[in-house]
Amino acid sequence: MRSQSIGEIFVRKRLITQEQLEQALEKQHQLGTHEPVGDVLVNMGYITERDKIECLGAQWGVAFVDLAEQAVQQEAVKSISQEMARRFRVIPVARNNGKLTLAMKDPNDIFAIDEIRLMTGLDIEPVIAMEEDIINAITANYRSESTDSALVNDVIKDISTDIAYEAGDREEEVSIAQLKELSEEAPIIKLANLIISRAVADKASDIHIEPAKECLRVRYRMDGVLQEGMMLPKRVQASLTSRIKIMANMDIAEKRAPQDGKISAIIENRPYDFRVSTLPSIYGEKVVMRILDKSSISIGLNKLGFLSQTQEQFELLINRTYGIILVTGPTGSGKSTTLFSVLNKLNSGEKNIITIEDPVEYELGGITQAQVNNKAGMTFAAGLRTMLRQDPDIIMVGEMRDIETATIAVEAALTGHLVLSTLHTNDAPSAVTRLQEMGVESFLIGSSIIGVLAQRLLRLICAKCKEPYQPPRDAIKRLGMDNLLNAKKVTFYRGRGCDVCKGTGYKGRIGIYELLMMDDQVRDLILKKSSSYEIRAAAVESGMKSLKEDAMEKILLGMTTLEEALRVIYAG
């Protein structure tokens, strides 16, 4: 009997339709790549990575294990070393009666199975799991804070104190040659690598290395919140800062002016970029590194947290051939991720897609990406004007910062191009008044904009320590969930705090959205220069779901907490 193809399994399990499978096969053919059809379907947003892995297991005849939900036996974990687990991308799940159940990225890796069987003397039962979950499980089950602390202490002991200095007048005593020599010593290299690798393992978005009067403080931003990392002695400050500056191709002699640089690295077989920024302070230079996971940009829209109705409306918008779609929200609200997910979905090979960004953070194959360079005269406006002579179908402008850029974008939309861009506004209706304040004519706004998506990011409840509870009535009132006050029993969820989430009760983030669709009523209000409050009222009447309502649904679904929603979107 012929074994089923992976595409047929997706259809049989009703994850996709036959038509969607044919679309994926067509896209695979158009791109001319050897990308597996499962990956194409994930990129198109038709299935999730979890769906793909589970169906691969079904095709290969092995069980699927969800490591985000299922705890592993500590006795089993001790069967193999952390080095072996990382090398083969495996984690022991259970050990019973001489048999080791091994969660694997690739259950067909007979070399890994044979080596682990020989090393442990146990029969191996392979099961399949998501690679990301395996790496997280390795990190959670092998590494402990005490282990890291011991490693940091060992490294610090090895660092030479011969030319250590304190902030203040003695700083000038350290020569550039000495700094360079010290920063290239093995212990300081180990320390810099440890700080970076811990951040990647914990899925931090930023690393902060902050000089204080008597110490050097390292903090990590995880799920949007800064958390303590490690406290280092003051004497490592000069060499550690210089080491990072050397890695980022920055000038170690320049300590009194801010600098920017970039580090590229392969960590756990995944490519990362680190945008490095230094800022002189009274106790020395503060270093901040933004972590960019280059392999994480192929995110389907279905992974971002859209409710089904909102996603359906948004996909109608992005499939239009002309008009402006704006994505709004404060810094760090996931606007770039949303735009790249849209571009990834639209990148079929049939359209000319051009972007102008400041800077280009992620590189997308099949798309022309340009970078702002103000010194060379390459502003957003200048780049956008030139792009219009490049026969584009879709244009992405990193940010609408001024009247000139906004005006050219409007003209591009009105002449048959789809334009994607961002604005820093608190909600969707405010985008209209922001453009009016810039100086864009109201009739041009009404005729060019087809939709505005406002968004925020909320932390997800940790799956390992999730528990139900009854919420306080005043918190329900503050979020405007008055309709729940009369219910006899309202059950919400929260995380107790565990090793996986480092005691926070949260792991990962999800978007909440409000989508303003342009209709005749909203356009009339724009022409009349009505307030954002009036535009909001009209949009809600037409069916717009607000950020608060979107958050409310995700709270009731047990995805996030009432406290997290209040922290992120509550105002006044």
Coordinates of C-alpha atoms in Angstrom, one line a residue:
M1 CA 0.0 0.0 0.0
R2 CA 1.3 3.4 -1.0
S3 CA 2.3 5.6 2.0
Q4 CA 0.4 8.9 2.0
S5 CA 2.3 12.2 1.1
I6 CA 2.5 14.8 3.8
G7 CA 0.1 17.0 1.8
E8 CA -2.5 14.2 1.7
I9 CA -2.2 13.8 5.5
F10 CA -2.9 17.5 6.0
V11 CA -6.0 17.2 3.9
R12 CA -7.1 14.0 5.6
K13 CA -6.8 15.6 9.1
R14 CA -8.8 18.6 7.7
L15 CA -6.1 21.1 8.5
I16 CA -6.3 22.4 4.9
T17 CA -8.5 21.9 1.9
Q18 CA -7.4 20.3 -1.3
E19 CA -7.5 23.7 -3.0
Q20 CA -5.1 25.1 -0.3
L21 CA -2.8 22.2 -0.9
E22 CA -2.8 22.9 -4.7
Q23 CA -2.1 26.6 -4.0
A24 CA 0.9 25.6 -1.8
L25 CA 2.3 23.2 -4.5
E26 CA 1.9 26.0 -7.1
K27 CA 3.8 28.5 -4.8
Q28 CA 6.5 25.9 -4.3
H29 CA 6.8 25.5 -8.0
Q30 CA 6.8 29.3 -8.6
L31 CA 9.5 30.0 -6.0
G32 CA 11.6 27.3 -7.7
T33 CA 13.0 26.1 -4.3
H34 CA 13.2 22.7 -2.7
E35 CA 11.4 23.9 0.3
P36 CA 9.1 21.1 1.7
V37 CA 5.4 21.6 1.1
G38 CA 4.8 21.6 4.9
D39 CA 7.1 24.6 5.3
V40 CA 5.3 26.4 2.4
L41 CA 1.9 25.8 4.1
V42 CA 3.3 27.2 7.4
N43 CA 4.6 30.3 5.6
M44 CA 1.3 30.8 3.9
G45 CA -0.4 30.7 7.3
Y46 CA -2.6 27.7 6.5
I47 CA -1.1 25.4 9.2
T48 CA 1.0 25.9 12.3
E49 CA 4.5 24.5 12.9
R50 CA 2.9 22.2 15.5
D51 CA 0.5 20.9 12.9
K52 CA 3.3 20.2 10.5
I53 CA 5.4 18.3 13.0
E54 CA 2.5 16.2 14.3
C55 CA 1.6 15.2 10.7
L56 CA 5.3 14.4 9.9
G57 CA 5.1 12.0 12.9
A58 CA 2.0 10.4 11.5
Q59 CA 3.7 10.0 8.1
W60 CA 6.8 8.4 9.7
G61 CA 4.7 6.3 12.2
V62 CA 6.1 7.9 15.4
A63 CA 4.1 9.6 18.2
F64 CA 4.1 13.4 18.6
V65 CA 5.0 14.8 22.0
D66 CA 4.0 18.4 23.0
L67 CA 7.0 19.4 25.2
A68 CA 5.3 22.7 26.0
E69 CA 2.6 20.8 27.8
Q70 CA 4.3 17.5 28.9
A71 CA 6.9 17.5 31.6
V72 CA 10.0 15.3 31.2
Q73 CA 11.2 12.8 33.8
Q74 CA 14.4 14.1 35.5
E75 CA 15.7 10.6 35.8
A76 CA 15.4 10.2 32.1
V77 CA 17.2 13.5 31.4
K78 CA 20.2 12.3 33.4
S79 CA 20.7 9.5 30.8
I80 CA 22.6 11.7 28.4
S81 CA 24.7 14.8 28.7
Q82 CA 23.6 18.3 27.8
E83 CA 26.3 18.4 25.0
M84 CA 24.8 15.3 23.4
A85 CA 21.3 16.6 23.7
R86 CA 22.2 19.8 22.0
R87 CA 24.3 18.1 19.3
F88 CA 21.5 15.8 18.2
R89 CA 18.6 18.1 19.1
V90 CA 17.0 15.5 21.4
I91 CA 15.7 15.3 25.0
P92 CA 14.9 12.2 27.0
V93 CA 11.2 12.2 28.0
A94 CA 10.8 9.0 30.0
R95 CA 12.8 5.9 31.1
N96 CA 11.0 2.7 31.8
N97 CA 12.0 -1.0 31.8
G98 CA 15.2 -0.5 30.0
K99 CA 13.7 1.7 27.3
L100 CA 14.4 5.4 26.8
T101 CA 11.7 7.5 25.2
L102 CA 13.6 10.2 23.2
A103 CA 11.9 13.3 21.8
M104 CA 13.7 14.2 18.5
K105 CA 13.6 16.8 15.9
D106 CA 14.3 14.0 13.3
P107 CA 13.2 10.5 14.5
N108 CA 14.8 9.2 11.3
D109 CA 18.3 10.1 12.5
I110 CA 19.6 6.6 12.9
F111 CA 23.2 7.9 13.8
A112 CA 21.8 9.8 16.8
I113 CA 19.7 6.8 17.9
D114 CA 22.6 4.3 17.5
E115 CA 25.1 6.6 19.4
I116 CA 22.6 7.2 22.3
R117 CA 21.8 3.5 22.5
L118 CA 25.5 2.6 22.7
M119 CA 26.2 5.3 25.3
T120 CA 23.2 4.5 27.5
G121 CA 22.8 0.8 27.0
L122 CA 19.1 1.4 26.6
D123 CA 16.6 0.6 23.9
I124 CA 15.5 3.9 22.2
E125 CA 11.9 4.7 21.4
P126 CA 11.9 7.9 19.2
V127 CA 9.1 10.3 19.3
I128 CA 8.8 13.6 17.4
A129 CA 8.6 17.1 18.9
M130 CA 9.1 20.7 17.7
E131 CA 12.7 21.7 17.5
E132 CA 12.0 24.9 19.4
D133 CA 10.3 23.0 22.3
I134 CA 13.3 20.6 22.4
I135 CA 15.8 23.4 22.7
N136 CA 13.6 25.0 25.4
A137 CA 13.3 21.7 27.3
I138 CA 17.1 21.2 27.1
T139 CA 17.6 24.8 28.5
A140 CA 15.0 24.3 31.3
N141 CA 16.2 20.8 32.4
Y142 CA 20.0 21.0 32.1
R143 CA 20.8 24.6 33.0
S144 CA 20.2 25.9 36.4
E145 CA 20.8 29.4 37.8
S146 CA 23.4 28.0 40.2
T147 CA 25.3 26.5 37.3
D148 CA 25.4 29.8 35.4
S149 CA 26.4 31.6 38.6
A150 CA 29.3 29.2 39.1
L151 CA 30.4 29.6 35.5
V152 CA 30.3 33.4 35.9
N153 CA 32.3 33.3 39.1
D154 CA 34.9 31.0 37.5
V155 CA 35.3 33.4 34.6
I156 CA 35.6 36.4 36.8
K157 CA 38.3 34.8 38.9
D158 CA 40.3 34.2 35.7
I159 CA 40.1 37.8 34.6
S160 CA 43.3 39.7 35.2
T161 CA 43.1 42.5 37.8
D162 CA 46.4 44.1 36.7
I163 CA 44.7 46.9 34.8
A164 CA 41.3 47.0 36.4
Y165 CA 40.0 50.5 37.1
E166 CA 37.1 52.2 38.6
A167 CA 34.9 54.8 36.9
G168 CA 36.1 58.4 37.5
D169 CA 39.5 60.0 37.2
R170 CA 41.4 56.7 37.0
E171 CA 39.7 55.8 33.7
E172 CA 42.4 57.6 31.6
E173 CA 45.1 55.3 33.2
V174 CA 43.9 52.5 31.0
S175 CA 45.5 52.7 27.5
I176 CA 43.7 51.6 24.4
A177 CA 46.4 48.9 23.8
Q178 CA 45.8 47.6 27.3
L179 CA 42.0 47.5 26.8
K180 CA 42.3 45.7 23.5
E181 CA 44.7 43.2 25.0
L182 CA 42.4 42.6 28.0
S183 CA 39.3 42.3 25.9
E184 CA 41.0 39.5 23.9
E185 CA 41.8 37.3 26.9
A186 CA 39.9 34.0 27.0
P187 CA 38.0 34.7 30.3
I188 CA 36.5 38.0 29.0
I189 CA 35.5 36.3 25.7
K190 CA 33.8 33.5 27.8
L191 CA 31.9 36.1 29.8
A192 CA 30.7 38.0 26.7
N193 CA 29.6 34.8 25.1
L194 CA 27.9 33.6 28.2
I195 CA 25.9 36.8 28.5
I196 CA 24.8 36.5 24.8
S197 CA 24.1 32.8 24.9
R198 CA 22.0 33.1 28.0
A199 CA 19.9 35.8 26.4
V200 CA 19.3 33.7 23.3
A201 CA 18.4 30.6 25.4
D202 CA 15.9 32.6 27.4
K203 CA 14.4 34.2 24.3
A204 CA 15.3 37.7 25.4
S205 CA 14.7 40.6 22.9
D206 CA 17.4 42.9 24.4
I207 CA 20.5 42.7 26.6
H208 CA 21.2 45.7 28.9
I209 CA 24.8 46.0 30.3
E210 CA 24.5 48.9 32.8
P211 CA 27.4 50.5 34.7
A212 CA 26.6 51.5 38.3
K213 CA 28.9 53.1 40.9
E214 CA 30.2 49.9 42.4
C215 CA 29.2 47.1 40.0
L216 CA 28.1 46.2 36.4
R217 CA 24.5 45.1 36.1
V218 CA 23.2 42.8 33.3
R219 CA 19.5 42.7 32.6
Y220 CA 17.4 40.9 29.9
R221 CA 14.2 42.0 28.4
M222 CA 11.9 39.0 28.2
D223 CA 8.4 39.1 26.9
G224 CA 8.6 42.9 27.0
V225 CA 9.7 43.2 30.7
L226 CA 13.2 43.8 32.0
Q227 CA 14.4 41.0 34.3
E228 CA 17.6 40.8 36.4
G229 CA 20.4 38.8 34.8
M230 CA 23.7 39.0 36.7
M231 CA 25.7 41.5 38.8
L232 CA 29.3 41.7 37.8
P233 CA 32.2 43.3 39.7
K234 CA 33.2 46.8 38.5
R235 CA 36.6 45.6 37.4
V236 CA 35.3 43.7 34.4
Q237 CA 33.5 46.8 33.0
A238 CA 36.3 48.1 30.8
S239 CA 37.3 44.8 29.2
L240 CA 33.7 43.6 28.7
T241 CA 32.6 46.8 27.1
S242 CA 35.7 46.8 24.8
R243 CA 35.1 43.1 23.9
I244 CA 31.5 43.8 22.8
K245 CA 32.7 46.9 20.8
I246 CA 35.3 44.9 19.0
M247 CA 32.7 42.2 18.2
A248 CA 30.5 45.0 16.8
N249 CA 33.3 46.7 14.8
M250 CA 33.1 49.9 16.9
D251 CA 35.8 52.2 18.0
I252 CA 37.1 51.2 21.5
A253 CA 39.0 54.5 21.8
E254 CA 35.7 56.5 21.6
K255 CA 34.1 56.6 25.0
R256 CA 32.5 60.0 25.1
A257 CA 30.2 59.7 22.1
P258 CA 27.4 57.2 21.4
Q259 CA 28.1 54.5 18.9
D260 CA 26.1 51.9 16.9
G261 CA 27.3 48.6 15.6
K262 CA 26.2 45.1 14.6
I263 CA 27.2 41.5 15.5
S264 CA 26.3 38.5 13.4
A265 CA 26.5 35.1 15.0
I266 CA 25.3 31.5 14.6
I267 CA 23.9 30.2 17.9
E268 CA 22.4 26.7 18.2
N269 CA 22.6 26.5 14.4
R270 CA 20.3 29.5 14.0
P271 CA 21.5 32.9 12.5
Y272 CA 21.2 35.9 14.8
D273 CA 22.0 39.6 14.4
F274 CA 22.7 41.8 17.4
R275 CA 22.2 45.6 17.0
V276 CA 24.6 47.2 19.5
S277 CA 24.3 50.7 20.9
T278 CA 26.5 52.4 23.4
L279 CA 25.7 55.5 25.5
P280 CA 28.2 57.3 27.7
S281 CA 26.9 57.7 31.3
I282 CA 28.4 59.1 34.5
Y283 CA 29.7 55.6 35.5
G284 CA 30.9 54.5 32.1
E285 CA 29.3 53.3 28.8
K286 CA 26.0 51.6 28.9
V287 CA 25.6 48.9 26.2
V288 CA 22.3 47.7 24.8
M289 CA 22.0 44.8 22.3
R290 CA 18.8 44.2 20.4
I291 CA 18.6 40.5 19.4
L292 CA 17.2 39.7 16.0
D293 CA 16.5 36.1 15.3
K294 CA 16.8 36.0 11.5
S295 CA 15.0 32.6 11.2
S296 CA 11.9 33.9 13.0
I297 CA 10.6 36.1 10.2
S298 CA 8.6 33.4 8.4
I299 CA 5.7 33.9 10.7
G300 CA 2.2 33.1 9.4
L301 CA -0.6 35.6 10.2
N302 CA -2.4 32.8 12.0
K303 CA 0.5 32.7 14.6
L304 CA 0.2 36.3 15.6
G305 CA -3.0 36.0 17.7
F306 CA -5.7 37.3 15.3
L307 CA -9.2 36.3 16.2
S308 CA -10.7 34.6 13.2
Q309 CA -13.0 37.5 12.2
T310 CA -10.2 40.1 12.4
Q311 CA -7.8 37.9 10.5
E312 CA -10.4 37.3 7.7
Q313 CA -11.0 41.1 7.3
F314 CA -7.2 41.8 7.4
E315 CA -6.5 39.2 4.7
L316 CA -9.2 40.9 2.5
L317 CA -7.3 44.2 2.9
I318 CA -3.8 42.8 2.1
N319 CA -5.1 41.2 -1.0
R320 CA -6.3 44.5 -2.4
T321 CA -4.2 45.8 -5.3
Y322 CA -4.0 49.4 -4.2
G323 CA -4.5 51.6 -1.1
I324 CA -2.6 52.3 2.1
I325 CA -2.7 49.9 5.1
L326 CA -1.3 51.4 8.3
V327 CA -0.1 49.4 11.3
T328 CA 0.0 51.5 14.5
G329 CA 1.1 51.1 18.1
P330 CA 3.9 52.1 20.4
T331 CA 7.5 50.9 20.1
G332 CA 7.8 47.2 20.8
S333 CA 4.2 46.4 20.0
G334 CA 5.1 44.0 17.1
K335 CA 4.4 46.2 14.1
S336 CA 7.4 45.1 12.1
T337 CA 6.6 41.4 12.8
T338 CA 3.1 42.0 11.4
L339 CA 4.3 43.7 8.3
F340 CA 6.9 41.1 7.6
S341 CA 4.3 38.4 8.0
V342 CA 2.1 40.2 5.5
L343 CA 5.1 40.5 3.0
N344 CA 5.9 36.9 3.5
K345 CA 2.3 35.9 2.6
L346 CA 2.2 38.2 -0.4
N347 CA 5.7 37.1 -1.7
S348 CA 4.4 34.7 -4.3
G349 CA 7.0 35.5 -7.0
E350 CA 4.4 37.2 -9.2
K351 CA 4.7 40.7 -7.6
N352 CA 7.5 43.2 -7.4
I353 CA 7.8 44.1 -3.6
I354 CA 10.1 46.9 -2.5
T355 CA 10.8 48.1 1.0
I356 CA 12.5 51.2 2.5
E357 CA 13.5 50.6 6.1
D358 CA 15.6 52.3 8.9
P359 CA 17.5 50.0 9.3
V360 CA 16.9 46.7 7.4
E361 CA 16.6 44.3 10.3
Y362 CA 15.5 41.1 8.6
E363 CA 16.4 40.0 5.0
L364 CA 13.6 38.5 3.0
G365 CA 14.3 36.5 -0.2
G366 CA 12.6 37.6 -3.3
I367 CA 12.0 41.1 -2.0
T368 CA 14.1 44.3 -2.8
Q369 CA 15.0 46.0 0.5
A370 CA 16.5 49.5 0.7
Q371 CA 17.9 51.2 3.8
V372 CA 17.7 54.8 4.9
N373 CA 21.0 56.7 4.7
N374 CA 20.4 60.3 5.6
K375 CA 24.0 61.3 5.0
A376 CA 23.8 60.1 1.5
G377 CA 20.4 61.7 0.9
M378 CA 18.5 58.4 1.1
T379 CA 15.6 59.5 3.3
F380 CA 12.3 57.7 3.5
A381 CA 10.8 60.3 1.0
A382 CA 13.7 60.1 -1.4
G383 CA 13.8 56.3 -1.3
L384 CA 10.0 56.1 -1.8
R385 CA 10.1 58.5 -4.7
T386 CA 12.8 56.4 -6.4
M387 CA 10.9 53.2 -5.7
L388 CA 7.9 54.4 -7.7
R389 CA 10.2 54.3 -10.8
Q390 CA 11.0 50.7 -10.1
D391 CA 7.7 49.3 -11.3
P392 CA 6.5 48.1 -7.9
D393 CA 3.3 46.3 -7.0
I394 CA 3.7 46.5 -3.3
I395 CA 5.7 49.1 -1.3
M396 CA 6.5 48.9 2.4
V397 CA 7.7 52.1 4.1
G398 CA 9.2 51.5 7.6
E399 CA 7.6 54.5 9.1
M400 CA 5.6 57.6 8.0
R401 CA 7.6 60.3 9.8
D402 CA 6.9 63.4 7.9
I403 CA 4.5 65.2 5.4
E404 CA 6.7 64.5 2.4
T405 CA 6.8 60.7 3.0
A406 CA 3.1 60.6 3.7
T407 CA 2.2 62.6 0.6
I408 CA 4.2 60.4 -1.7
A409 CA 2.7 57.3 -0.1
V410 CA -0.8 58.7 -0.7
E411 CA 0.1 59.4 -4.4
A412 CA 1.5 55.9 -4.7
A413 CA -1.7 54.4 -3.3
L414 CA -3.9 56.5 -5.6
T415 CA -1.9 55.4 -8.7
G416 CA -2.5 51.7 -8.2
H417 CA 0.1 50.5 -5.6
L418 CA -0.5 48.7 -2.3
V419 CA 1.4 50.6 0.4
L420 CA 2.2 49.2 3.9
S421 CA 3.6 51.4 6.6
T422 CA 3.6 52.2 10.4
L423 CA 2.6 55.1 12.6
H424 CA 3.1 55.7 16.3
T425 CA -0.4 56.2 17.5
N426 CA -2.3 54.6 20.5
D427 CA -5.3 53.3 18.5
A428 CA -6.6 52.9 15.0
P429 CA -8.8 56.0 14.7
S430 CA -6.0 58.3 15.9
A431 CA -4.0 57.4 12.8
V432 CA -6.3 59.6 10.8
T433 CA -5.9 62.7 13.1
R434 CA -2.1 62.1 13.2
L435 CA -1.9 62.3 9.4
Q436 CA -4.1 65.4 9.4
E437 CA -1.8 67.0 12.0
M438 CA 1.2 66.2 9.7
G439 CA -0.6 68.2 7.0
V440 CA -2.1 65.6 4.7
E441 CA -5.4 66.7 3.2
S442 CA -8.5 65.0 4.6
F443 CA -9.8 64.1 1.1
L444 CA -6.5 62.3 0.3
I445 CA -6.6 60.4 3.6
G446 CA -10.2 59.2 3.0
S447 CA -9.5 58.1 -0.6
S448 CA -6.1 56.4 -0.1
I449 CA -6.3 54.6 3.3
I450 CA -8.2 51.3 3.1
G451 CA -7.5 50.1 6.7
V452 CA -5.7 50.8 10.0
L453 CA -4.5 48.0 12.3
A454 CA -3.7 49.0 15.9
Q455 CA -1.9 46.4 18.1
R456 CA -0.2 45.6 21.4
L457 CA 1.6 42.5 22.7
L458 CA 0.3 40.7 25.8
R459 CA 2.3 38.0 27.7
L460 CA 0.9 34.5 27.4
I461 CA 0.2 32.4 30.5
C462 CA 2.9 29.8 31.0
A463 CA 1.5 26.4 29.9
K464 CA 3.4 24.5 32.6
C465 CA 2.0 26.3 35.7
K466 CA -1.4 27.6 34.4
E467 CA -4.2 27.5 37.0
P468 CA -7.8 28.8 37.3
Y469 CA -8.9 31.5 39.7
Q470 CA -11.8 33.8 40.4
P471 CA -11.0 37.5 39.5
P472 CA -11.6 40.5 41.7
R473 CA -14.7 42.5 40.7
D474 CA -12.9 45.9 40.6
A475 CA -10.4 44.5 38.1
I476 CA -13.2 43.3 35.9
K477 CA -14.8 46.8 36.1
R478 CA -11.5 48.6 35.2
L479 CA -11.2 46.6 31.9
G480 CA -14.8 47.4 31.0
M481 CA -16.0 43.9 31.3
D482 CA -19.2 44.9 33.2
N483 CA -21.2 42.2 31.4
L484 CA -19.4 39.6 33.5
L485 CA -20.2 41.2 36.8
N486 CA -23.7 39.5 37.0
A487 CA -22.3 36.1 36.2
K488 CA -22.5 33.7 39.1
K489 CA -19.0 32.4 38.5
V490 CA -16.2 33.8 36.2
T491 CA -13.1 31.7 35.8
F492 CA -9.9 33.3 34.6
Y493 CA -6.4 31.8 34.5
R494 CA -2.9 32.7 35.6
G495 CA 0.5 31.2 36.0
R496 CA 1.7 30.1 39.5
G497 CA 5.4 30.6 38.5
C498 CA 7.8 27.8 37.7
D499 CA 11.3 27.1 36.4
V500 CA 10.2 27.3 32.8
C501 CA 8.8 30.9 33.1
K502 CA 11.4 31.9 35.8
G503 CA 8.7 32.4 38.3
T504 CA 6.9 35.1 36.3
G505 CA 3.8 33.0 35.3
Y506 CA 4.2 34.1 31.7
K507 CA 6.0 32.5 28.7
G508 CA 5.8 34.0 25.2
R509 CA 3.6 36.8 23.8
I510 CA 0.5 37.2 21.6
G511 CA -0.9 40.2 19.8
I512 CA -4.2 42.0 20.4
Y513 CA -5.7 44.0 17.6
E514 CA -8.3 46.5 16.5
L515 CA -8.9 46.8 12.8
L516 CA -10.5 50.0 11.4
M517 CA -11.9 49.2 7.9
M518 CA -12.7 52.3 5.8
D519 CA -16.3 52.6 4.8
D520 CA -18.4 55.5 3.5
Q521 CA -19.5 56.7 7.0
V522 CA -15.8 56.8 8.3
R523 CA -14.8 58.6 5.1
D524 CA -17.5 61.3 5.6
L525 CA -16.2 61.9 9.1
I526 CA -12.7 62.2 7.8
L527 CA -13.8 64.8 5.3
K528 CA -15.5 66.7 8.0
K529 CA -12.3 66.6 10.1
S530 CA -14.2 64.9 12.9
S531 CA -12.4 63.8 16.1
S532 CA -10.8 60.4 16.6
Y533 CA -13.6 59.7 19.2
E534 CA -16.3 60.2 16.6
I535 CA -14.4 58.1 14.0
R536 CA -14.1 55.3 16.7
A537 CA -17.8 55.4 17.5
A538 CA -18.6 55.0 13.8
A539 CA -16.1 52.2 13.4
V540 CA -17.5 50.3 16.4
E541 CA -21.0 50.7 15.0
S542 CA -19.7 49.1 11.8
G543 CA -18.4 46.1 13.8
M544 CA -14.8 47.1 14.8
K545 CA -13.6 45.2 17.8
S546 CA -11.5 47.4 20.2
L547 CA -8.2 46.5 21.7
K548 CA -10.0 46.0 25.1
E549 CA -12.6 43.7 23.6
D550 CA -9.9 41.7 21.8
A551 CA -8.0 41.4 25.1
M552 CA -11.2 40.4 26.9
E553 CA -11.7 37.4 24.5
K554 CA -8.1 36.2 25.0
I555 CA -8.6 36.4 28.8
L556 CA -11.8 34.4 28.6
L557 CA -10.0 31.9 26.3
G558 CA -7.3 31.4 29.1
M559 CA -4.5 32.8 26.9
T560 CA -3.5 35.8 29.1
T561 CA -4.4 37.4 32.4
L562 CA -6.6 40.2 33.5
E563 CA -3.6 41.9 35.2
E564 CA -1.5 41.7 32.0
A565 CA -4.3 43.3 29.9
L566 CA -4.6 46.1 32.5
R567 CA -0.8 46.6 32.5
V568 CA -0.7 47.0 28.7
I569 CA -3.9 48.7 27.5
Y570 CA -5.6 50.2 30.5
A571 CA -5.5 54.0 30.4
G572 CA -7.2 56.3 32.9

